[in-house]
Coordinates of C-alpha atoms in Angstrom, one line a residue:
Chain A
X1 CA -190.0 -33.5 192.3
X2 CA -192.9 -32.8 190.0
X3 CA -192.5 -29.6 188.1
X4 CA -194.9 -26.9 189.3
X5 CA -197.5 -25.7 186.8
X6 CA -197.4 -21.9 186.3
X7 CA -200.3 -20.2 184.6
X8 CA -201.0 -16.6 183.9
X9 CA -202.7 -15.0 186.8
X10 CA -200.8 -17.1 189.4
X11 CA -198.5 -15.2 191.8
X12 CA -195.5 -17.2 192.8
X13 CA -192.3 -16.4 194.7
X14 CA -189.4 -16.6 192.3
X15 CA -187.1 -17.8 195.2
X16 CA -189.3 -20.9 195.5
X17 CA -189.1 -21.5 191.7
X18 CA -185.3 -21.0 191.9
X19 CA -185.0 -23.7 194.6
X20 CA -187.3 -26.1 192.7
X21 CA -185.4 -25.5 189.5
X22 CA -182.1 -26.4 191.3
X23 CA -183.7 -29.7 192.3
X24 CA -184.9 -30.2 188.7
X25 CA -181.3 -29.5 187.4
X26 CA -179.8 -31.6 190.1
X27 CA -181.3 -34.7 188.5
X28 CA -180.0 -33.8 185.1
X29 CA -176.6 -32.3 185.9
X30 CA -174.6 -34.4 188.4
X31 CA -171.9 -31.7 188.5
X32 CA -174.3 -29.2 190.1
X33 CA -173.5 -28.4 193.7
X34 CA -175.1 -25.6 195.8
X35 CA -173.4 -23.4 198.4
X36 CA -175.4 -21.5 201.0
X37 CA -174.5 -19.0 203.8
X38 CA -177.2 -20.0 206.3
X39 CA -180.0 -18.4 204.4
X40 CA -181.1 -21.4 202.4
X41 CA -184.4 -21.6 204.3
X42 CA -185.2 -18.1 203.0
X43 CA -183.7 -18.4 199.6
X44 CA -185.1 -21.9 199.1
X45 CA -181.8 -23.7 198.3
X46 CA -182.9 -25.8 201.3
X47 CA -185.0 -27.7 198.7
X48 CA -181.7 -28.8 197.0
X49 CA -180.2 -29.6 200.4
X50 CA -183.0 -32.0 201.1
X51 CA -182.9 -33.6 197.7
X52 CA -179.1 -33.8 197.3
X53 CA -177.5 -33.6 200.8
X54 CA -174.1 -34.7 199.5
X55 CA -174.0 -31.9 196.9
X56 CA -175.0 -29.1 199.3
X57 CA -172.4 -27.1 201.1
X58 CA -173.5 -25.2 204.2
X59 CA -170.8 -22.6 204.5
X60 CA -172.1 -20.7 207.5
X61 CA -172.3 -17.0 207.7
X62 CA -169.0 -16.5 205.8
X63 CA -169.8 -15.3 202.3
X64 CA -166.2 -14.5 201.3
X65 CA -165.0 -18.0 202.1
X66 CA -168.1 -19.4 200.3
X67 CA -167.3 -17.7 197.1
X68 CA -163.6 -18.9 197.3
X69 CA -164.6 -22.5 198.1
X70 CA -167.0 -22.4 195.1
X71 CA -164.1 -21.3 192.9
X72 CA -162.0 -24.2 194.2
X73 CA -164.8 -26.7 193.6
X74 CA -165.2 -25.5 190.0
X75 CA -161.6 -26.5 189.3
X76 CA -162.7 -30.1 189.8
X77 CA -165.4 -30.0 187.1
X78 CA -168.2 -29.2 189.5
X79 CA -170.6 -26.4 188.7
X80 CA -171.3 -24.5 191.9
X81 CA -174.4 -22.4 192.3
X82 CA -173.6 -19.9 195.1
X83 CA -176.7 -18.4 196.7
X84 CA -177.2 -15.8 199.3
X85 CA -178.8 -12.4 199.7
X86 CA -177.9 -10.1 196.8
X87 CA -176.5 -7.5 199.1
X88 CA -174.0 -9.8 200.7
X89 CA -172.9 -11.5 197.5
X90 CA -172.3 -8.2 195.7
X91 CA -170.8 -6.2 198.6
X92 CA -169.5 -8.5 201.4
X93 CA -168.0 -10.8 198.9
X94 CA -167.6 -8.3 196.1
X95 CA -163.8 -8.6 196.0
X96 CA -164.0 -12.4 195.9
X97 CA -166.6 -12.3 193.1
X98 CA -164.3 -10.1 191.1
X99 CA -160.9 -11.6 191.7
X100 CA -161.6 -15.2 192.5
X101 CA -164.6 -15.8 190.1
X102 CA -164.7 -13.2 187.3
X103 CA -161.0 -12.6 186.7
X104 CA -160.1 -16.3 186.3
X105 CA -163.5 -16.9 184.5
X106 CA -164.5 -19.6 187.0
X107 CA -167.6 -21.7 186.0
X108 CA -169.5 -20.5 189.1
X109 CA -173.1 -19.3 189.1
X110 CA -174.2 -16.6 191.5
X111 CA -177.7 -16.2 192.8
X112 CA -178.3 -12.8 194.3
X113 CA -181.6 -13.7 196.1
X114 CA -183.5 -10.8 197.6
X115 CA -182.7 -8.3 194.9
X116 CA -184.0 -4.8 195.4
X117 CA -186.7 -3.6 197.7
X118 CA -188.6 -6.8 198.7
X119 CA -186.5 -8.1 201.5
X120 CA -189.2 -9.3 203.9
X121 CA -189.3 -6.0 205.8
X122 CA -185.6 -6.2 206.6
X123 CA -185.0 -2.6 205.5
X124 CA -182.0 -0.6 204.2
X125 CA -179.2 -2.9 205.3
X126 CA -180.7 -5.8 203.3
X127 CA -182.0 -4.1 200.3
X128 CA -179.7 -4.7 197.4
X129 CA -180.2 -1.5 195.3
X130 CA -176.7 -1.3 193.9
X131 CA -175.8 -5.0 193.3
X132 CA -176.5 -4.7 189.5
X133 CA -174.3 -1.6 189.3
X134 CA -171.5 -3.5 191.0
X135 CA -171.9 -6.7 188.9
X136 CA -172.2 -4.7 185.7
X137 CA -168.8 -3.0 186.4
X138 CA -167.1 -6.4 186.8
X139 CA -165.5 -7.4 183.4
X140 CA -167.2 -10.4 181.9
X141 CA -169.9 -10.8 184.4
X142 CA -173.3 -11.5 182.7
X143 CA -176.4 -10.4 184.6
X144 CA -179.8 -12.0 184.2
X145 CA -182.9 -10.6 186.0
X146 CA -186.0 -12.7 185.2
X147 CA -189.4 -11.0 185.0
X148 CA -191.6 -13.7 186.5
X149 CA -191.6 -17.2 187.9
X150 CA -191.6 -18.9 184.5
X151 CA -188.6 -16.9 183.4
X152 CA -186.9 -17.5 186.7
X153 CA -186.9 -21.2 186.0
X154 CA -185.7 -20.7 182.4
X155 CA -183.0 -18.3 183.5
X156 CA -181.7 -20.7 186.2
X157 CA -181.4 -23.4 183.6
X158 CA -179.8 -21.0 181.1
X159 CA -177.2 -19.9 183.7
X160 CA -176.0 -23.5 184.0
X161 CA -175.5 -23.7 180.3
X162 CA -173.6 -20.4 179.9
X163 CA -169.9 -21.1 180.3
X164 CA -168.2 -19.1 183.1
X165 CA -169.7 -16.9 185.8
X166 CA -173.3 -15.6 185.7
X167 CA -175.1 -13.3 188.1
X168 CA -178.8 -14.3 188.5
X169 CA -180.9 -11.8 190.4
X170 CA -184.1 -13.1 192.0
X171 CA -186.6 -11.6 194.4
X172 CA -188.3 -12.7 197.5
X173 CA -191.9 -11.6 197.1
X174 CA -194.6 -13.2 195.0
X175 CA -194.6 -12.1 191.4
X176 CA -197.4 -12.6 188.9
X177 CA -196.8 -15.0 186.0
X178 CA -196.8 -13.2 182.7
X179 CA -195.2 -15.8 180.5
X180 CA -196.6 -19.1 179.2
X181 CA -194.9 -22.3 180.1
X182 CA -193.8 -22.6 176.5
X183 CA -191.7 -19.4 176.8
X184 CA -188.2 -19.6 175.5
X185 CA -185.3 -17.7 177.2
X186 CA -182.7 -16.2 174.9
X187 CA -179.6 -15.0 176.6
X188 CA -178.8 -11.4 175.7
X189 CA -182.1 -10.8 173.9
X190 CA -184.7 -8.3 174.8
X191 CA -188.3 -9.4 174.4
X192 CA -191.3 -7.3 173.3
X193 CA -194.1 -8.4 175.5
X194 CA -196.7 -5.8 174.6
X195 CA -196.8 -3.9 171.4
X196 CA -197.6 -0.2 171.1
X197 CA -196.9 2.9 169.1
X198 CA -197.4 5.9 171.4
X199 CA -194.6 5.3 173.9
X200 CA -192.1 2.6 175.0
X201 CA -191.0 1.3 178.4
X202 CA -188.0 -1.0 178.9
X203 CA -188.1 -2.9 182.1
X204 CA -186.4 -5.7 183.9
X205 CA -187.1 -8.2 186.7
X206 CA -190.2 -8.0 188.8
X207 CA -190.9 -4.5 187.4
X208 CA -191.8 -6.0 184.0
X209 CA -195.1 -7.4 185.2
X210 CA -195.9 -4.0 186.6
X211 CA -194.9 -2.3 183.3
X212 CA -197.1 -4.8 181.4
X213 CA -200.0 -4.1 183.7
X214 CA -199.5 -0.4 183.2
X215 CA -199.5 -0.9 179.4
X216 CA -202.7 -3.0 179.6
X217 CA -204.4 -0.3 181.8
X218 CA -203.4 2.4 179.3
X219 CA -204.7 0.4 176.4
X220 CA -208.1 0.6 178.0
X221 CA -207.7 4.3 177.9
X222 CA -206.9 4.2 174.2
X223 CA -203.1 4.6 174.7
X224 CA -200.8 2.2 173.0
X225 CA -197.5 1.4 174.9
X226 CA -194.7 -0.9 173.9
X227 CA -193.2 -2.9 176.7
X228 CA -189.7 -4.4 176.2
X229 CA -188.5 -6.8 178.8
X230 CA -184.7 -6.8 179.2
X231 CA -184.1 -10.2 180.9
X232 CA -180.4 -9.9 180.3
X233 CA -179.1 -6.6 181.6
X234 CA -175.6 -7.5 180.6
X235 CA -174.8 -7.9 177.8
X236 CA -177.5 -5.4 177.0
X237 CA -179.5 -5.9 173.8
X238 CA -178.3 -2.6 172.3
X239 CA -180.0 -3.2 169.0
X240 CA -183.4 -3.4 170.7
X241 CA -182.6 -0.2 172.7
X242 CA -181.5 1.6 169.6
X243 CA -184.5 0.5 167.7
X244 CA -186.8 1.8 170.5
X245 CA -184.9 5.1 170.5
X246 CA -185.4 5.5 166.8
X247 CA -189.0 4.6 166.9
X248 CA -190.1 6.6 170.0
X249 CA -187.5 9.2 170.7
X250 CA -188.1 8.9 174.4
X251 CA -187.6 5.7 176.5
X252 CA -188.9 5.0 180.0
X253 CA -186.9 2.5 182.0
X254 CA -188.2 0.7 185.1
X255 CA -186.1 -1.4 187.5
X256 CA -186.2 -2.6 191.1
X257 CA -182.7 -1.1 191.6
X258 CA -181.0 2.3 192.0
X259 CA -181.2 4.5 188.9
X260 CA -177.4 4.7 189.4
X261 CA -175.7 1.9 187.5
X262 CA -178.6 -0.3 186.7
X263 CA -180.7 -0.9 183.6
X264 CA -181.6 2.7 183.3
X265 CA -178.0 3.8 183.1
X266 CA -177.2 1.0 180.7
X267 CA -179.9 2.2 178.4
X268 CA -178.7 5.8 178.7
X269 CA -175.2 4.7 177.7
X270 CA -176.5 2.7 174.8
X271 CA -178.6 5.4 173.3
X272 CA -175.9 8.1 173.9
X273 CA -173.6 6.1 171.7
X274 CA -176.1 4.8 169.1
X275 CA -179.1 7.1 168.8
X276 CA -179.3 9.9 171.4
X277 CA -182.8 10.3 172.9
X278 CA -184.5 11.2 176.1
X279 CA -184.6 8.6 178.9
X280 CA -186.8 8.8 182.0
X281 CA -185.5 6.4 184.6
X282 CA -187.8 4.9 187.2
X283 CA -185.9 3.3 190.0
X284 CA -184.6 4.2 193.4
X285 CA -183.0 7.6 193.6
X286 CA -179.8 8.2 195.5
X287 CA -181.1 7.0 198.9
X288 CA -181.3 4.1 201.3
X289 CA -184.7 2.4 201.5
X290 CA -186.6 2.0 204.7
X291 CA -188.4 -1.0 206.1
X292 CA -192.0 -1.7 205.5
X293 CA -194.4 -3.6 203.3
X294 CA -193.4 -3.9 199.7
X295 CA -196.2 -2.2 197.8
X296 CA -196.6 0.9 200.0
X297 CA -192.8 1.2 199.7
X298 CA -192.8 0.9 195.9
X299 CA -195.5 3.6 196.0
X300 CA -193.4 5.8 198.3
X301 CA -190.5 5.6 195.9
X302 CA -192.6 6.3 192.9
X303 CA -192.4 2.9 191.4
X304 CA -195.8 1.3 191.4
X305 CA -197.9 0.5 188.4
X306 CA -199.7 3.8 188.6
X307 CA -196.4 5.7 188.6
X308 CA -195.4 3.9 185.4
X309 CA -198.8 4.7 183.9
X310 CA -198.6 8.4 184.8
X311 CA -195.0 8.7 183.5
X312 CA -196.0 7.1 180.2
X313 CA -199.2 9.2 179.9
X314 CA -197.2 12.4 180.5
X315 CA -194.8 11.5 177.7
X316 CA -197.6 10.7 175.3
X317 CA -199.4 13.9 176.1
X318 CA -196.2 16.0 175.6
X319 CA -195.6 14.2 172.3
X320 CA -199.1 14.8 171.1
X321 CA -198.8 18.4 172.2
Chain B
X1 CA -132.5 -37.4 205.7
X2 CA -130.9 -37.9 202.4
X3 CA -127.9 -35.6 202.4
X4 CA -127.5 -35.7 198.6
X5 CA -131.1 -34.6 198.1
X6 CA -130.7 -31.7 200.6
X7 CA -127.5 -30.5 199.0
X8 CA -129.2 -30.7 195.5
X9 CA -132.2 -28.7 196.8
X10 CA -129.8 -26.2 198.5
X11 CA -128.0 -25.6 195.2
X12 CA -131.3 -25.2 193.5
X13 CA -132.3 -22.6 196.1
X14 CA -129.3 -20.6 195.1
X15 CA -130.5 -20.8 191.5
X16 CA -133.9 -19.6 192.4
X17 CA -132.5 -16.7 194.4
X18 CA -130.4 -15.8 191.4
X19 CA -133.4 -15.9 189.1
X20 CA -135.5 -13.8 191.5
X21 CA -132.9 -11.1 191.7
X22 CA -132.3 -11.0 188.0
X23 CA -136.0 -11.0 187.3
X24 CA -136.8 -8.0 189.6
X25 CA -133.7 -6.2 188.4
X26 CA -134.6 -6.6 184.8
X27 CA -138.2 -5.6 185.3
X28 CA -137.3 -2.7 187.7
X29 CA -140.2 -3.8 189.9
X30 CA -141.3 -6.8 191.9
X31 CA -141.6 -8.2 195.4
X32 CA -138.1 -9.3 196.1
X33 CA -138.1 -9.7 199.9
X34 CA -141.1 -12.1 200.1
X35 CA -139.9 -14.0 197.1
X36 CA -136.5 -14.7 198.7
X37 CA -138.1 -15.8 202.0
X38 CA -140.1 -18.6 200.4
X39 CA -137.4 -20.2 198.3
X40 CA -136.8 -23.3 200.5
X41 CA -140.5 -24.0 200.6
X42 CA -140.9 -23.8 196.9
X43 CA -137.8 -25.8 196.3
X44 CA -139.1 -28.7 198.4
X45 CA -142.6 -28.6 196.9
X46 CA -141.7 -28.2 193.3
X47 CA -138.6 -30.3 193.2
X48 CA -139.3 -33.1 195.5
X49 CA -142.7 -33.3 197.2
X50 CA -145.4 -32.4 194.6
X51 CA -146.7 -34.9 192.1
X52 CA -146.6 -32.7 189.0
X53 CA -145.6 -32.9 185.4
X54 CA -144.6 -29.7 183.6
X55 CA -145.2 -31.5 180.3
X56 CA -148.8 -32.0 181.3
X57 CA -149.6 -29.1 183.6
X58 CA -153.3 -30.0 183.7
X59 CA -152.9 -33.6 184.7
X60 CA -156.0 -34.5 186.7
X61 CA -154.4 -36.1 189.7
X62 CA -151.5 -33.6 190.1
X63 CA -150.9 -31.9 193.4
X64 CA -152.2 -28.3 193.5
X65 CA -150.4 -25.2 194.6
X66 CA -151.9 -21.8 195.3
X67 CA -149.8 -18.8 195.9
X68 CA -152.2 -16.9 198.1
X69 CA -149.5 -14.2 198.7
X70 CA -149.8 -13.5 195.0
X71 CA -147.5 -10.5 194.8
X72 CA -144.4 -12.7 195.2
X73 CA -144.5 -13.8 191.6
X74 CA -140.7 -13.4 191.0
X75 CA -140.2 -16.3 193.4
X76 CA -143.1 -18.3 192.0
X77 CA -142.2 -17.8 188.3
X78 CA -138.6 -18.6 189.0
X79 CA -139.6 -22.0 190.5
X80 CA -142.0 -22.7 187.7
X81 CA -139.4 -21.8 185.0
X82 CA -136.7 -23.8 186.7
X83 CA -139.1 -26.8 187.0
X84 CA -139.7 -26.6 183.2
X85 CA -143.1 -25.0 182.8
X86 CA -141.7 -22.4 180.5
X87 CA -138.2 -21.2 179.5
X88 CA -136.1 -19.4 182.0
X89 CA -135.5 -16.7 179.4
X90 CA -139.2 -15.8 179.6
X91 CA -138.6 -14.4 183.1
X92 CA -137.3 -11.3 181.2
X93 CA -140.9 -10.5 180.2
X94 CA -142.1 -10.5 183.8
X95 CA -144.7 -7.8 184.4
X96 CA -144.5 -6.5 180.8
X97 CA -147.4 -6.0 178.4
X98 CA -148.4 -9.2 176.6
X99 CA -146.4 -11.5 179.0
X100 CA -147.8 -14.7 180.4
X101 CA -146.0 -13.7 183.6
X102 CA -148.4 -11.1 184.9
X103 CA -147.6 -9.1 188.1
X104 CA -149.9 -11.4 189.9
X105 CA -150.4 -15.1 188.8
X106 CA -153.0 -15.7 186.1
X107 CA -154.1 -19.3 185.7
X108 CA -155.4 -18.6 182.2
X109 CA -152.1 -17.3 181.0
X110 CA -149.2 -18.9 182.9
X111 CA -148.7 -22.7 182.6
X112 CA -148.4 -24.4 186.0
X113 CA -150.5 -21.8 187.9
X114 CA -153.3 -23.7 189.5
X115 CA -155.3 -20.7 190.5
X116 CA -155.1 -16.9 189.9
X117 CA -154.4 -14.8 193.0
X118 CA -153.6 -11.3 194.0
X119 CA -156.2 -10.0 196.5
X120 CA -154.8 -11.2 199.8
X121 CA -156.7 -13.7 202.0
X122 CA -158.5 -15.5 199.2
X123 CA -156.2 -18.5 198.5
X124 CA -157.0 -20.8 201.4
X125 CA -160.7 -20.8 200.6
X126 CA -159.9 -21.8 197.0
X127 CA -157.6 -24.5 198.2
X128 CA -160.3 -25.9 200.5
X129 CA -162.7 -25.9 197.6
X130 CA -160.1 -27.8 195.5
X131 CA -159.6 -30.3 198.2
X132 CA -163.3 -30.9 198.7
X133 CA -164.0 -31.0 195.0
X134 CA -161.2 -33.5 194.5
X135 CA -162.6 -35.6 197.2
X136 CA -166.1 -35.4 195.6
X137 CA -164.7 -36.4 192.3
X138 CA -162.7 -39.3 193.7
X139 CA -159.3 -37.8 192.8
X140 CA -156.3 -38.2 195.1
X141 CA -154.0 -35.2 195.4
X142 CA -152.6 -32.7 197.9
X143 CA -153.5 -29.0 197.9
X144 CA -150.8 -26.6 199.1
X145 CA -151.6 -23.0 199.9
X146 CA -148.8 -20.6 200.6
X147 CA -149.8 -17.5 202.5
X148 CA -148.0 -14.6 204.0
X149 CA -148.0 -13.6 207.6
X150 CA -149.3 -10.1 206.8
X151 CA -152.0 -11.7 204.7
X152 CA -153.1 -13.6 207.8
X153 CA -154.6 -10.3 209.0
X154 CA -157.4 -10.8 206.4
X155 CA -160.6 -12.0 207.9
X156 CA -161.3 -14.5 205.1
X157 CA -158.3 -16.5 206.2
X158 CA -160.1 -17.3 209.4
X159 CA -163.4 -18.0 207.8
X160 CA -161.6 -20.5 205.7
X161 CA -159.7 -21.9 208.7
X162 CA -162.9 -22.2 210.7
X163 CA -164.6 -24.1 207.9
X164 CA -161.8 -26.6 207.2
X165 CA -161.4 -27.1 210.9
X166 CA -165.1 -27.7 211.5
X167 CA -165.4 -30.1 208.6
X168 CA -162.0 -31.7 209.1
X169 CA -161.1 -31.1 205.4
X170 CA -158.3 -33.5 204.4
X171 CA -155.3 -33.2 202.0
X172 CA -155.1 -29.5 202.5
X173 CA -151.8 -28.1 203.7
X174 CA -151.5 -24.4 204.5
X175 CA -148.1 -22.9 204.7
X176 CA -147.4 -19.5 206.3
X177 CA -144.3 -17.9 205.1
X178 CA -143.8 -16.3 208.5
X179 CA -141.1 -13.7 207.7
X180 CA -142.5 -11.2 210.3
X181 CA -142.2 -8.2 208.0
X182 CA -145.0 -6.7 205.9
X183 CA -145.2 -3.9 203.4
X184 CA -144.6 -0.9 205.7
X185 CA -143.4 -2.3 209.0
X186 CA -142.8 -5.4 211.0
X187 CA -145.8 -7.6 211.4
X188 CA -145.7 -7.3 215.2
X189 CA -145.8 -3.5 214.9
X190 CA -148.6 -3.5 212.3
X191 CA -151.1 -6.0 213.7
X192 CA -149.5 -8.7 215.8
X193 CA -150.4 -12.3 214.9
X194 CA -149.1 -13.9 218.0
X195 CA -149.9 -16.4 219.4
X196 CA -150.3 -17.7 215.8
X197 CA -150.0 -21.4 216.5
X198 CA -152.7 -21.2 219.2
X199 CA -155.0 -19.4 216.8
X200 CA -154.8 -22.2 214.2
X201 CA -155.0 -24.8 217.0
X202 CA -158.2 -23.2 218.2
X203 CA -159.6 -23.6 214.7
X204 CA -158.9 -27.4 214.9
X205 CA -155.9 -27.4 212.6
X206 CA -152.8 -29.5 213.3
X207 CA -149.9 -27.0 213.6
X208 CA -146.3 -27.7 212.6
X209 CA -143.5 -25.2 212.9
X210 CA -140.0 -25.1 211.6
X211 CA -137.1 -22.9 210.4
X212 CA -138.5 -22.0 207.0
X213 CA -135.1 -21.3 205.5
X214 CA -133.4 -24.5 206.6
X215 CA -133.8 -26.9 203.6
X216 CA -133.5 -30.0 205.8
X217 CA -136.1 -28.8 208.3
X218 CA -138.6 -27.5 205.6
X219 CA -138.4 -30.8 203.7
X220 CA -138.8 -32.9 206.8
X221 CA -141.7 -30.9 208.2
X222 CA -143.5 -30.6 204.8
X223 CA -143.4 -34.4 204.4
X224 CA -144.8 -34.7 207.9
X225 CA -147.5 -32.2 207.0
X226 CA -148.5 -34.2 203.9
X227 CA -148.7 -37.3 206.0
X228 CA -150.8 -35.6 208.7
X229 CA -153.1 -34.0 206.2
X230 CA -154.6 -37.5 205.5
X231 CA -156.4 -37.0 208.8
X232 CA -157.4 -33.4 208.7
X233 CA -156.2 -29.8 207.9
X234 CA -152.5 -29.0 208.6
X235 CA -150.8 -25.7 208.8
X236 CA -147.0 -25.2 208.7
X237 CA -145.8 -22.0 210.3
X238 CA -142.5 -21.7 208.4
X239 CA -140.3 -19.1 210.3
X240 CA -138.4 -17.4 207.6
X241 CA -136.4 -14.3 207.0
X242 CA -137.6 -11.7 204.5
X243 CA -135.0 -11.1 201.8
X244 CA -133.2 -14.3 202.9
X245 CA -129.7 -14.7 201.4
X246 CA -128.9 -11.0 200.7
X247 CA -127.6 -9.3 203.8
X248 CA -128.9 -5.8 203.1
X249 CA -132.3 -7.1 202.2
X250 CA -132.8 -9.4 205.2
X251 CA -135.4 -8.7 207.7
X252 CA -136.4 -5.3 206.4
X253 CA -139.6 -3.9 205.0
X254 CA -137.7 -1.6 202.6
X255 CA -137.2 -4.6 200.3
X256 CA -140.9 -5.8 200.4
X257 CA -141.7 -4.3 197.0
X258 CA -138.4 -3.1 195.5
X259 CA -136.1 -4.3 192.8
X260 CA -132.3 -4.1 193.1
X261 CA -130.4 -1.6 190.9
X262 CA -127.3 -2.6 189.1
X263 CA -125.0 -2.0 192.0
X264 CA -127.3 -3.7 194.5
X265 CA -127.7 -6.7 192.1
X266 CA -123.9 -7.1 191.9
X267 CA -123.5 -7.1 195.6
X268 CA -126.4 -9.5 196.1
X269 CA -125.1 -11.9 193.5
X270 CA -121.6 -11.7 195.1
X271 CA -123.1 -12.7 198.4
X272 CA -124.9 -15.6 196.8
X273 CA -121.7 -16.7 195.1
X274 CA -123.2 -16.5 191.6
X275 CA -121.9 -13.3 190.2
X276 CA -120.1 -15.2 187.5
X277 CA -123.3 -16.6 185.9
X278 CA -124.4 -15.7 182.5
X279 CA -126.7 -12.8 181.9
X280 CA -130.3 -13.9 182.1

């Protein structure tokens, strides 16, 4: 398969890029096998199935068994990439992920597709708004949440190289490309993608392009905002968080996840221990989401680009008195 | 059957029961009942059937064993120690801080443990993955998964059974230590499994049954299971007695997760005919 070109301004579904990257990796890594629980047509692991039918395991709608079988496959030197909706991987098979994958340090990669709000109008039962909280709490489970299609590709490749389990969180809806194709993914490192001196926002996943857009809009109004993308939510780049705390004294976090247990809370913990400062967390509050179109829902929950802008603007105004 | 082999294995079973009782007594904790019920199964597997080498625990083509009923480590560790994976004296460290012999088996700590376990219902899936992975890698080995009957109430067991049956996974042998007693009551009074053989058959498994505490019958049936597993998944329903070998522990849930005190140990060892053995 020819690798897709991804340019700034394009909007591409990360799930498609994930599927295409698995095919790309399949050629290079013969040990890679993919397991699916009947959602591969949605999560795009079907691309791998078509390219490598003998290395694709259709497990049926049985996530717990899928995770266990992946663990067994890993004992034979294979590198299984387990993929299903994030909600089912983290919750339905949460015990299996903890005790069969993380505790024995199995070399199994987990793709939580359909992270957060954009679930194709499936509503509350399918919106994984606490998967990051669950995975964060599992000892030794790294979490990567790519910002855009380019980083989704790089993170999928990186996950294969990191020994042991990795949780990769991807989304369903199209996401604008913000990185160039020459971008480098560094595991565990935050990335400043827009410089500024008036305020700082730390974001992850598909909210990073929104945060970037907010910063660009504010720049036009003469306000200078620093945007830090936290591609690796665990281990968190504490040095970057601490530096932001020292420089700005007030951090805004934005994530496509509950404010409980996700990036925002990770940042709060880090600053509380290293350099206490105010943190304003944008994310889903303690509630279940409803079904509907993505952008109106992001607006309803106070998480669109305008909400980010307004939050930052308010902080800057307060600071300037 | 080879009478000499049977009597050797039977004598070994007494050794294992001795080690189990000493281990739980020393630790003051441990799952004694379910460890004693599976002794004949472990004796046959670890001392006759399985292709393993304690000097090379990671040998690629070795047979694999998963203790899905992971809480019965006193029985498992006793078999591993007796087979030579680590010194029998190490059983004294069972369940203590810093020990390789964790309360539940840890593959990264204890030599000979092919996969970590503890949360019930997960072992069969792992075993199926091992069997499939071995097949994909062109390796030839058997995978044995030992489960409890109470454990069979977990839904994942049936997800795994369904998958292996539907895909006719080979070289996987599930063994149910069917002692009919679980933590707080008899299995039939908790959530009855019967008809258990028909359940497995309905999932396209070959089902074998035997008296799981008769060494001769366990050995014969396990060998038959290995043979049959070349064609598809096989389950052995081994009808056992919880606490087997110690009269006051037999067939009672009170000894599911309890260790014998000094007096109880003395009585148990008397019954086993090994009171005269050296202190562990």
